[in-house]
Coordinates of C-alpha atoms and ligand atoms in Angstrom, one line a residue:
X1 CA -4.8 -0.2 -28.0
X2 CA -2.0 1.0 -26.0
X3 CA 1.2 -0.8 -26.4
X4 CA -0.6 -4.6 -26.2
X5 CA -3.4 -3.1 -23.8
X6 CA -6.6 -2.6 -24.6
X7 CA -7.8 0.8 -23.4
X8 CA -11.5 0.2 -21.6
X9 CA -13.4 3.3 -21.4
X10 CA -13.7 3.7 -17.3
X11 CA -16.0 6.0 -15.8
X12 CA -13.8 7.6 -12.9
X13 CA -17.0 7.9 -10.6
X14 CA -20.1 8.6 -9.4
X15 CA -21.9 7.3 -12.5
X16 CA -24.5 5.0 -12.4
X17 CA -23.5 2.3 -15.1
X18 CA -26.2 -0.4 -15.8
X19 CA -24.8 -3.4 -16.7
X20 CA -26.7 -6.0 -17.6
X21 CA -28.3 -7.9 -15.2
X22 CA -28.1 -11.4 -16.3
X23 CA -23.9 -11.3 -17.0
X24 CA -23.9 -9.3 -13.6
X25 CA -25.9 -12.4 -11.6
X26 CA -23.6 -14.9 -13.5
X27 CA -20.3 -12.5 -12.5
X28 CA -21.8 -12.5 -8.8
X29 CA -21.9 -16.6 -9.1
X30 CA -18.3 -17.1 -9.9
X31 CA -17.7 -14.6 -7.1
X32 CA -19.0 -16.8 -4.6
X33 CA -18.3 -20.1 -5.7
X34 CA -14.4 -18.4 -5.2
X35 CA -13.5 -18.3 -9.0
X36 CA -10.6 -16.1 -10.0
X37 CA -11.8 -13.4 -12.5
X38 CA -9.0 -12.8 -15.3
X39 CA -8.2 -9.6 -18.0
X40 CA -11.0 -10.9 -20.2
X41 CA -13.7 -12.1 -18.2
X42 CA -16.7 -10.2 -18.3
X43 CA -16.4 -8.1 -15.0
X44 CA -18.6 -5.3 -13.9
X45 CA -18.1 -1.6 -14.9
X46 CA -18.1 -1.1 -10.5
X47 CA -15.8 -3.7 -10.0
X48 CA -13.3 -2.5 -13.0
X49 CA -13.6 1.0 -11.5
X50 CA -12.6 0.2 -7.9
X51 CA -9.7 -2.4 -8.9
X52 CA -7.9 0.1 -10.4
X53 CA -8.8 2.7 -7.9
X54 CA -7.5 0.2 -5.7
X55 CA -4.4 -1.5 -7.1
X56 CA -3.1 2.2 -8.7
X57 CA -3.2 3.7 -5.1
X58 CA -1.6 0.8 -3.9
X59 CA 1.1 1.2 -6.8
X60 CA 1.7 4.8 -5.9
X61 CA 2.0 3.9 -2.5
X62 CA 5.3 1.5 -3.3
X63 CA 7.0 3.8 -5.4
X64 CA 5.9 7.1 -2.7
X65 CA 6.8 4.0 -0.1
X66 CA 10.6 4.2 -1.2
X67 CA 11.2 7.4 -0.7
X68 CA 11.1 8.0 3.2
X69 CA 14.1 5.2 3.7
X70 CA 15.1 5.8 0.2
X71 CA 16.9 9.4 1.9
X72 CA 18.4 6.6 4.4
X73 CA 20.9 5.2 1.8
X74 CA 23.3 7.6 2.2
X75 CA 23.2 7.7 6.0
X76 CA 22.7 4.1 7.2
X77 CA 24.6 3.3 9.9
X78 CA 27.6 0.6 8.4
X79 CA 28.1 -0.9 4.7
X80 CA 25.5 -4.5 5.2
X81 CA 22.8 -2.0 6.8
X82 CA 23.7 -0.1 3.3
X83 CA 23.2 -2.5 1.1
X84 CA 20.3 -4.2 2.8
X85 CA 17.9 -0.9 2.5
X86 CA 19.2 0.0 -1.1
X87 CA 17.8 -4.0 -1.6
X88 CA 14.5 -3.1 0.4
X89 CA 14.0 0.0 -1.5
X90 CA 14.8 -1.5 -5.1
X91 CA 12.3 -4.1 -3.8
X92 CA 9.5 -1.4 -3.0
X93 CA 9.8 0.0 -6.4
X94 CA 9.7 -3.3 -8.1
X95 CA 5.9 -4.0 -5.9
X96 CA 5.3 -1.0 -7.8
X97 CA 6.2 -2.2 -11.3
X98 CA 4.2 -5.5 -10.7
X99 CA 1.2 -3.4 -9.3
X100 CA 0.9 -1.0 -12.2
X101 CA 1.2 -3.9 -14.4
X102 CA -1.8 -5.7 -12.7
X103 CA -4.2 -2.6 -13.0
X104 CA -2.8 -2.0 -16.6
X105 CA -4.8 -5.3 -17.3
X106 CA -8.3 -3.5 -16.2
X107 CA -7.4 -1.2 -19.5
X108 CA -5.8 2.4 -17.3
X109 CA -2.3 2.9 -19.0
X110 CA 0.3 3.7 -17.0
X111 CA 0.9 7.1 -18.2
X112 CA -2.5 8.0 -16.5
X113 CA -2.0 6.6 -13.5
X114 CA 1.5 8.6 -13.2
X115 CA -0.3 11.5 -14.5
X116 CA -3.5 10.9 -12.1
X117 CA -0.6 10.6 -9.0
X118 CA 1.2 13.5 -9.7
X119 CA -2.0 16.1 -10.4
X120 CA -3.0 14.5 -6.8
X121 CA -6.3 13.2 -8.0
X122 CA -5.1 9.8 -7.2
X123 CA -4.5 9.1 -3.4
X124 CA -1.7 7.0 -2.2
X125 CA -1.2 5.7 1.7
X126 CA -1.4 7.9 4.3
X127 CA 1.7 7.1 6.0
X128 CA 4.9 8.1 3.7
X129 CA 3.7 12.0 4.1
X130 CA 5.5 11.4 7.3
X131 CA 9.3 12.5 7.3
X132 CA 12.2 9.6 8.3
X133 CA 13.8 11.7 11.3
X134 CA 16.3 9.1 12.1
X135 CA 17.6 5.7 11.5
X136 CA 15.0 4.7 14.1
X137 CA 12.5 5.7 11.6
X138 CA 13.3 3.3 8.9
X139 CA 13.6 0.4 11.7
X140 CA 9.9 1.1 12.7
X141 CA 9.0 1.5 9.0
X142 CA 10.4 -1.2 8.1
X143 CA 9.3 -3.9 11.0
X144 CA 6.1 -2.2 11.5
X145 CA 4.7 -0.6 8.1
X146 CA 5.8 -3.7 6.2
X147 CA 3.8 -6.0 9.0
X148 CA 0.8 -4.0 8.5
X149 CA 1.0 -4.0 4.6
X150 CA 1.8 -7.6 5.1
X151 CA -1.8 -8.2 7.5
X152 CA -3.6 -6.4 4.4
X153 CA -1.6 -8.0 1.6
X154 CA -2.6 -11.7 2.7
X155 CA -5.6 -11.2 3.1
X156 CA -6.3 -9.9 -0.3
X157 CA -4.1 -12.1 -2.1
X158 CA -6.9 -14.8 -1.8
X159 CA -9.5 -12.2 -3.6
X160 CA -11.1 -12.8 -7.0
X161 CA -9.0 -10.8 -9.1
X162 CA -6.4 -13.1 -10.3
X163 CA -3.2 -10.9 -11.6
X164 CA -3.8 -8.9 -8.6
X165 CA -4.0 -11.8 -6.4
X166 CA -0.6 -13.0 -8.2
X167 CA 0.9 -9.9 -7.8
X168 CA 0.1 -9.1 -4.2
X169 CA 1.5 -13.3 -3.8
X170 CA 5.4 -12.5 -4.9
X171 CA 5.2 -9.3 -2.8
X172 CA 4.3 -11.0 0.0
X173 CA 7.6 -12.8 0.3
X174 CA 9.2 -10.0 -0.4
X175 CA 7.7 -7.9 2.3
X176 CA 8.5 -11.3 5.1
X177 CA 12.2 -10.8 4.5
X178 CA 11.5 -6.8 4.7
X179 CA 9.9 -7.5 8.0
X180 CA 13.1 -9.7 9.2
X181 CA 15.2 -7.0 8.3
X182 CA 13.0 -4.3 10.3
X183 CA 13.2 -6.2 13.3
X184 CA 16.6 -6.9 13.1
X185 CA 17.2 -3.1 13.5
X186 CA 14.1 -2.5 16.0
X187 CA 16.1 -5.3 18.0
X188 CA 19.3 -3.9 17.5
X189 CA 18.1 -0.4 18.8
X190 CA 16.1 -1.7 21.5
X191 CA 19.4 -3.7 23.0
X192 CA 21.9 -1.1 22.4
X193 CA 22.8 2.2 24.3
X194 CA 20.0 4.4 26.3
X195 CA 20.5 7.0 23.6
X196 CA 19.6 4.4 21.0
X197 CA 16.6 3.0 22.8
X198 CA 15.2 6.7 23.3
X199 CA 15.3 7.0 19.3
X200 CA 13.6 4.0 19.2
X201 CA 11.2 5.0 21.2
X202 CA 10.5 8.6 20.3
X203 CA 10.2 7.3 16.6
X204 CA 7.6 4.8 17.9
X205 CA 5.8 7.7 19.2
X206 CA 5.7 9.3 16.1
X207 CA 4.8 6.9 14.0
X208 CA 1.6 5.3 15.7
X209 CA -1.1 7.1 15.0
X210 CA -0.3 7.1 11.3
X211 CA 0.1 3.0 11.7
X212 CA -3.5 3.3 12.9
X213 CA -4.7 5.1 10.5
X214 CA -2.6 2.4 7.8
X215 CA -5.6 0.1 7.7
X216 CA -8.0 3.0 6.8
X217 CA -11.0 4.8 8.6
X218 CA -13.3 2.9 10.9
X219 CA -15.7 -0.1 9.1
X220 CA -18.4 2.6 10.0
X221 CA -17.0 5.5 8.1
X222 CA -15.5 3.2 5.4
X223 CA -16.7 3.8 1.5
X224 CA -15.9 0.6 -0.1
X225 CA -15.8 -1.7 2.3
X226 CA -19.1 -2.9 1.9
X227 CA -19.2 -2.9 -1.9
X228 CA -15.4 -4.5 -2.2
X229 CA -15.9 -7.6 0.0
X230 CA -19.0 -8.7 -1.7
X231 CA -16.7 -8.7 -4.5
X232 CA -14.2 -10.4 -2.7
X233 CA -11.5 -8.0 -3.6
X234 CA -11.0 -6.9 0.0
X235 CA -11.0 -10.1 2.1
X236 CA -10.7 -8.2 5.7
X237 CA -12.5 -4.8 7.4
X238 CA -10.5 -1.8 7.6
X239 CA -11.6 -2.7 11.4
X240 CA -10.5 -6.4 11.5
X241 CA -7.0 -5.8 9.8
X242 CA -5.9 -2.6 13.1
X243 CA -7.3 -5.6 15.4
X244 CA -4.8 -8.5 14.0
X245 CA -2.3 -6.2 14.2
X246 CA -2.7 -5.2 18.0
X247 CA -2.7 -8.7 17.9
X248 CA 0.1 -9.7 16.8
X249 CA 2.2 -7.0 17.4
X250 CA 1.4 -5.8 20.5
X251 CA 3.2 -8.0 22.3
X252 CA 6.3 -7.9 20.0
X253 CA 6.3 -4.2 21.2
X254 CA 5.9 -4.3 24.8
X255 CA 8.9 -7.4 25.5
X256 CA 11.3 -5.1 23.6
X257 CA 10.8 -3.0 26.7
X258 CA 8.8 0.1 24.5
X259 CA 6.0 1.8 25.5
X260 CA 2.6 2.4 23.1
X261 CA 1.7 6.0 22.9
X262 CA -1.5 5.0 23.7
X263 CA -2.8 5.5 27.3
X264 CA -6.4 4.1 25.9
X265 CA -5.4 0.9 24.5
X266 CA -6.3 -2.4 26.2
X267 CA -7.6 -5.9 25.2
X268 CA -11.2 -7.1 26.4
X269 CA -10.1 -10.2 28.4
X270 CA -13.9 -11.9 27.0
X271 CA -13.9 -10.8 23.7
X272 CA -10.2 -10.7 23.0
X273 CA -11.0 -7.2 21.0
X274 CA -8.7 -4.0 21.3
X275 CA -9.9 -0.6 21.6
X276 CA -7.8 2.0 21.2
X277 CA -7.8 6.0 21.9
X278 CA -9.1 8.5 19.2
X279 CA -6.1 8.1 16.3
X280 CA -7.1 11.9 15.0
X281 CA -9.1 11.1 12.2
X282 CA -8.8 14.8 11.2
X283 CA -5.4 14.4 10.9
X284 CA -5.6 11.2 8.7
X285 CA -8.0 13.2 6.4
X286 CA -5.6 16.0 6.1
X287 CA -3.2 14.0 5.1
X288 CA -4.9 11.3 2.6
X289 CA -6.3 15.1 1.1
X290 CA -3.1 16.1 0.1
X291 CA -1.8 18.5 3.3
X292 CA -0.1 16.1 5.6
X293 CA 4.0 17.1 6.5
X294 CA 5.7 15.5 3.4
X295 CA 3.0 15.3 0.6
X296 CA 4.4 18.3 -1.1
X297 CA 7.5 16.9 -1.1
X298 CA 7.1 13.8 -2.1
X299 CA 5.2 14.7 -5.4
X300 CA 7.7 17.2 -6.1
X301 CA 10.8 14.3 -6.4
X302 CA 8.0 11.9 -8.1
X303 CA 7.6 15.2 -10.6
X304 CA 11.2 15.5 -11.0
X305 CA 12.0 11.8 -11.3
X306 CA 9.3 11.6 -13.9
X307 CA 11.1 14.4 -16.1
X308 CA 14.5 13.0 -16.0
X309 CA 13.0 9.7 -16.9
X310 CA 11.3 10.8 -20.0
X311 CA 14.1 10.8 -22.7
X312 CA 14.9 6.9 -21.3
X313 CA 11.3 5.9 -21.9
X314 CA 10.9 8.1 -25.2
X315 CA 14.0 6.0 -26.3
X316 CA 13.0 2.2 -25.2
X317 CA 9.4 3.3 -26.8
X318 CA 11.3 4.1 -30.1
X319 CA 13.9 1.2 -29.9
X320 CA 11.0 -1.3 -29.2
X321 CA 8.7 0.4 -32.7
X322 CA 11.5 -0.1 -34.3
X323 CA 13.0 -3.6 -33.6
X324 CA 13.2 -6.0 -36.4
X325 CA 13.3 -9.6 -34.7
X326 CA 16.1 -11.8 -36.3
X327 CA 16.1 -14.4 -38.7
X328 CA 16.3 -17.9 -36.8
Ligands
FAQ1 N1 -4.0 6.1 3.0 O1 -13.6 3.2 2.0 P1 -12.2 3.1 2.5 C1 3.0 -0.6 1.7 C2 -8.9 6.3 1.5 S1 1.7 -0.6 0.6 C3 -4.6 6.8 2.0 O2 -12.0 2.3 3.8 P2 -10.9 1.1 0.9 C4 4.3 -1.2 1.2 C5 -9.5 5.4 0.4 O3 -8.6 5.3 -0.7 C6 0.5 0.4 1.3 N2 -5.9 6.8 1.7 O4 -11.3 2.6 1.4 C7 5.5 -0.5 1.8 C8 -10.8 6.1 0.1 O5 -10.6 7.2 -0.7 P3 -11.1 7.3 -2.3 C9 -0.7 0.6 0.6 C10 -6.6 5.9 2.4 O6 -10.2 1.2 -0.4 C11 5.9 -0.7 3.1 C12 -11.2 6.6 1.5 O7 -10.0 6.7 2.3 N3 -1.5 -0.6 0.6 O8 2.9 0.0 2.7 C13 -6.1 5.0 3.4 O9 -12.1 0.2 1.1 C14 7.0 0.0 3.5 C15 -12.2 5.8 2.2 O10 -11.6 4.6 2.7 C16 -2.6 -0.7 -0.2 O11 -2.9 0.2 -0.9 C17 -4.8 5.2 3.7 N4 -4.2 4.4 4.6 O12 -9.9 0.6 2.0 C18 6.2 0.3 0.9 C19 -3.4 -2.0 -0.1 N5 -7.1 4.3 3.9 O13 -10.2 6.3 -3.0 C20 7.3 1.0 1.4 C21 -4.6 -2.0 -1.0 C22 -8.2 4.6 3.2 O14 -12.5 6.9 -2.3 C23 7.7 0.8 2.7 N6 -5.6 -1.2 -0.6 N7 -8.0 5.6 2.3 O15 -10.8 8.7 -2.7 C24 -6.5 -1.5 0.4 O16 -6.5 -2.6 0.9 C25 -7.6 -0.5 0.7 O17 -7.7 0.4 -0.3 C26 -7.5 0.2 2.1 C27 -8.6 1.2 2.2 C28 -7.6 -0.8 3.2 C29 -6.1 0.9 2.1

């Protein structure tokens, strides 16, 4: 045990587990009659192994996720622009502390999944190794980012695993109001002065191609796909996640006057599908490998945040071994 959880002996890949076939065909029942699977259920060894592959990376991601606006508090333009990105930020850490909390229950304590993040054997998203240039960046971060997490995050908020699915629920709201505020500032930017609208647009530039690569690699070069929506833990292709957003957003884009750094992409009028120019897949393994701009960086404040943290949790672990509940 560890604290209240149980620790489950995970095999961190490549093994072949065999689990037994009759519990697996009964798992693979309640998986498609659309039962939620909860802590205790019997689950498969696979299935525990990529939920918490999954839900850890997208943990790191939230609390990685803070830091590009995070360097925005100090520097955001006007006191209610203040206050509403420290409340985003707090907000993205929080997603963090309700995701770690939801893989804790697959039996991986936390300290191992801080520990996995900072050695780098555990990959978080691609996208906050980029730096936040300007205040144009956090606009597009926050409209655009947030709407793609948001495409992903519905969709696999009606998968099997239930205290992920309850999790990824509350952080959905969350992330609507981030989106809100995004747009506000896109819109804001967009409207105001040429200088203002050329930030806007030059961060857009920037920040494309790692949007693309947000939903991760082509179905056809996608690892899990295949394996986690049998599962029903990933309720969407890699593929049909980019293609809602070019659907949705597109437009959004193109009335605020901006231009998509894309020559290549345009909508099939028959089959309403986008295709887009190569995103630089190199580039997006670079970077999900650990040598993207900011990676560095960011594990190096995660490090640092970790050490000055460690005398706060050492003393709430003590307080809470010795607390003596009072007599009622
Ligand atoms: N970045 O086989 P697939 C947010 C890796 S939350 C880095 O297709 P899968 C909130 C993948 O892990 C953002 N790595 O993988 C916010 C695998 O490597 P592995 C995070 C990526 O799992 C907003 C390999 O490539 N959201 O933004 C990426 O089936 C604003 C092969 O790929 C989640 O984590 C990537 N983009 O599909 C915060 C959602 N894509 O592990 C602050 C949950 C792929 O074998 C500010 N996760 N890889 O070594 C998912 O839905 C899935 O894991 C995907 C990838 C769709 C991300």
């Amino acid at each position: 045990m560890y604290g209240n959880i149980t620790i489950v002996d995970v095999p961190s890949g490549g093994e072949q587990v065999q689990d037994d076939p009759q519990k697996l065909a009964e798992f693979e029942a309640r998986i498609a009659r659309g039962e939620k699977i909860e802590p205790h259920d019997w689950m498969p060894t696979e299935y525990r192994r990529q939920l918490i592959r999954m839900i850890e990376q997208h943990a790191h991601s939230e609390i990685i996720g803070a830091l590009p606006e995070g360097t925005w508090i100090t520097r955001a333009p006007g006191f209610k622009r203040k206050i509403a990105l420290m409340a985003k930020v707090q907000d993205e850490v929080g997603h963090a502390q309700l995701l770690y909390s939801a893989a804790e229950t697959l039996g991986k304590p936390r300290e191992k999944m801080i520990d996995d993040l900072l050695t780098g054997k555990s990959k978080y998203s691609n996208v906050f190794n980029y730096p936040a240039m300007t205040w144009a960046d956090t606009a597009v971060i926050a409209w655009l980012i947030d709407a793609s997490a948001i495409i992903n995050q519905v969709a696999n908020s009606k998968g099997s695993y239930a205290p992920y699915c309850r999790a990824l629920d509350r952080i959905c709201k969350e992330e609507s109001f981030h989106l809100k505020y995004g747009y506000d500032n896109v819109v804001a930017l967009a409207t105001g002065t040429a200088v203002q609208r050329e930030m806007l647009q030059e961060a857009l530039n920037r920040w494309w191609r790692p949007i693309m690569h947000f939903f991760g690699p082509p179905d056809v070069a996608s690892q899990h796909t295949e394996k986690l929506m049998r599962w029903k833990v990933k309720m969407a292709t890699n593929d049909d996640m980019r293609q809602q957003f070019f659907n949705q957003y597109v437009p959004k884009i193109l009335e605020l006057g901006l231009t998509i750094p894309d020559p290549e992409l345009k909508k099939d009028p028959e089959t309403g599908k986008w295709s887009y120019g190569d995103p630089d897949w190199d580039e997006f393994k670079r970077v999900i490998n650990g040598h993207g701009p900011c990676n560095a960086e960011r594990l190096a404040v995660r490090r640092k945040a970790e050490e000055n943290g460690r005398w706060v949790r050492q003393a709430l672990a003590r307080a809470a071994d010795t607390y003596v509940a009072p007599l009622s």
